[in-house]
Amino acid sequence: MNPNRPSPNRPVYLKLRDQIAAAIIDGEYAEGAMLPSVRALAAEQGANPLTVAKAYQQFQNDGLVEVQRGVGMYVVTGAAERLRTADREAFLRTEWPEIRARMERLGLNPADMTMAD
Amino acid sequence: MNPNRPSPNRPVYLKLRDQIAAAIIDGEYAEGAMLPSVRALAAEQGANPLTVAKAYQQFQNDGLVEVQRGVGMYVVTGAAERLRTADREAFLRTEWPEIRARMERLGLNPADMTMAD
DNA sequence: CGAGGTGCATCAGTGCCATAATACAGCCAT
DNA sequence: ATGGCTGTATTATGGCACTGATGCACCTCG
């Protein structure tokens, strides 16, 4: 019935990526700490190690995690802050305008939206 | 770099569906009026007629448009209102909580978000 | 009746995603 | 040194969603 906006079949590696990013921002994966091995996280999430690796990859490309080959992947210091600010900017620039337009069309006002919906 | 939340490759038929829904809500496709033929809209949007048909299909399933075989598809009376209310409810129930959580994580507050940015 | 417009069904092709099974390369504690 | 843990590369395979092309059934109008 509804527009079903969030893509129905979000790829697993993207879900994992979001989930990991959230964990870093929240400090669940503390800076300097080693994040779960691809095999461990794969087993925990019921996914394939390669899929987890694919999710991890983007973070190392962005220099947010550091790979110590044969040891593990570690969260770089300052990763949480960098991640949050970059995320926020991207959100405001690309997502928010659409959301705002959508809400306006539906007769909703963000300013009126508090904890209670 | 960023989570890239809105699925990068949003399927065409979903984009069309959103676009059509918006047109109905805004009255651009008036109630009782016939909406563009699948071929016409396909040509205009540079898409495949089948893709447009797929976008239209959901509206007829929901009884928002009426098909006169061999003639065209017409917007049912009351479609705009029904569509908006259903959309709004769905938005508040499924999308908004996620958006709110996401904003909170990024240190944003909907109440502070006005027309600016 | 015939031409041109409708929606709709069918089949096939394409690309991304996820999985699997190995194998390799590096590090570390025992 | 050896076993066990890391990440990584390779190749192959299956599934699924999306797209594309064609043809058919139906209606309207002249």
JSON list of C-alpha atoms (C1' of nucleotides) in Angstrom, two decimals, chain D residues 1-29:
[
{"chain": "D", "resi": 1, "resn": "DA", "atom": "C1'", "xyz": [58.91, -24.17, 15.02]},
{"chain": "D", "resi": 2, "resn": "DT", "atom": "C1'", "xyz": [54.09, -25.20, 15.15]},
{"chain": "D", "resi": 3, "resn": "DG", "atom": "C1'", "xyz": [49.25, -24.53, 15.63]},
{"chain": "D", "resi": 4, "resn": "DG", "atom": "C1'", "xyz": [45.89, -21.18, 15.59]},
{"chain": "D", "resi": 5, "resn": "DC", "atom": "C1'", "xyz": [44.38, -16.95, 14.86]},
{"chain": "D", "resi": 6, "resn": "DT", "atom": "C1'", "xyz": [44.14, -12.82, 11.71]},
{"chain": "D", "resi": 7, "resn": "DG", "atom": "C1'", "xyz": [42.83, -10.61, 6.64]},
{"chain": "D", "resi": 8, "resn": "DT", "atom": "C1'", "xyz": [42.91, -11.52, 1.59]},
{"chain": "D", "resi": 9, "resn": "DA", "atom": "C1'", "xyz": [42.58, -13.53, -3.19]},
{"chain": "D", "resi": 10, "resn": "DT", "atom": "C1'", "xyz": [40.61, -16.67, -6.36]},
{"chain": "D", "resi": 11, "resn": "DT", "atom": "C1'", "xyz": [37.03, -19.03, -8.74]},
{"chain": "D", "resi": 12, "resn": "DA", "atom": "C1'", "xyz": [32.54, -20.83, -9.28]},
{"chain": "D", "resi": 13, "resn": "DT", "atom": "C1'", "xyz": [27.65, -21.03, -8.51]},
{"chain": "D", "resi": 14, "resn": "DG", "atom": "C1'", "xyz": [22.89, -19.93, -7.51]},
{"chain": "D", "resi": 15, "resn": "DG", "atom": "C1'", "xyz": [19.29, -16.64, -6.79]},
{"chain": "D", "resi": 16, "resn": "DC", "atom": "C1'", "xyz": [16.80, -12.65, -7.43]},
{"chain": "D", "resi": 17, "resn": "DA", "atom": "C1'", "xyz": [15.28, -8.14, -9.06]},
{"chain": "D", "resi": 18, "resn": "DC", "atom": "C1'", "xyz": [15.19, -5.24, -12.87]},
{"chain": "D", "resi": 19, "resn": "DT", "atom": "C1'", "xyz": [14.88, -4.46, -17.56]},
{"chain": "D", "resi": 20, "resn": "DG", "atom": "C1'", "xyz": [13.87, -5.32, -22.32]},
{"chain": "D", "resi": 21, "resn": "DA", "atom": "C1'", "xyz": [11.19, -6.97, -26.67]},
{"chain": "D", "resi": 22, "resn": "DT", "atom": "C1'", "xyz": [7.33, -9.04, -28.65]},
{"chain": "D", "resi": 23, "resn": "DG", "atom": "C1'", "xyz": [2.75, -10.34, -29.25]},
{"chain": "D", "resi": 24, "resn": "DC", "atom": "C1'", "xyz": [-2.07, -10.60, -27.73]},
{"chain": "D", "resi": 25, "resn": "DA", "atom": "C1'", "xyz": [-6.76, -9.06, -26.04]},
{"chain": "D", "resi": 26, "resn": "DC", "atom": "C1'", "xyz": [-9.61, -5.28, -25.50]},
{"chain": "D", "resi": 27, "resn": "DC", "atom": "C1'", "xyz": [-11.89, -0.81, -26.43]},
{"chain": "D", "resi": 28, "resn": "DT", "atom": "C1'", "xyz": [-13.12, 3.52, -29.14]},
{"chain": "D", "resi": 29, "resn": "DC", "atom": "C1'", "xyz": [-13.81, 6.18, -33.09]}
]
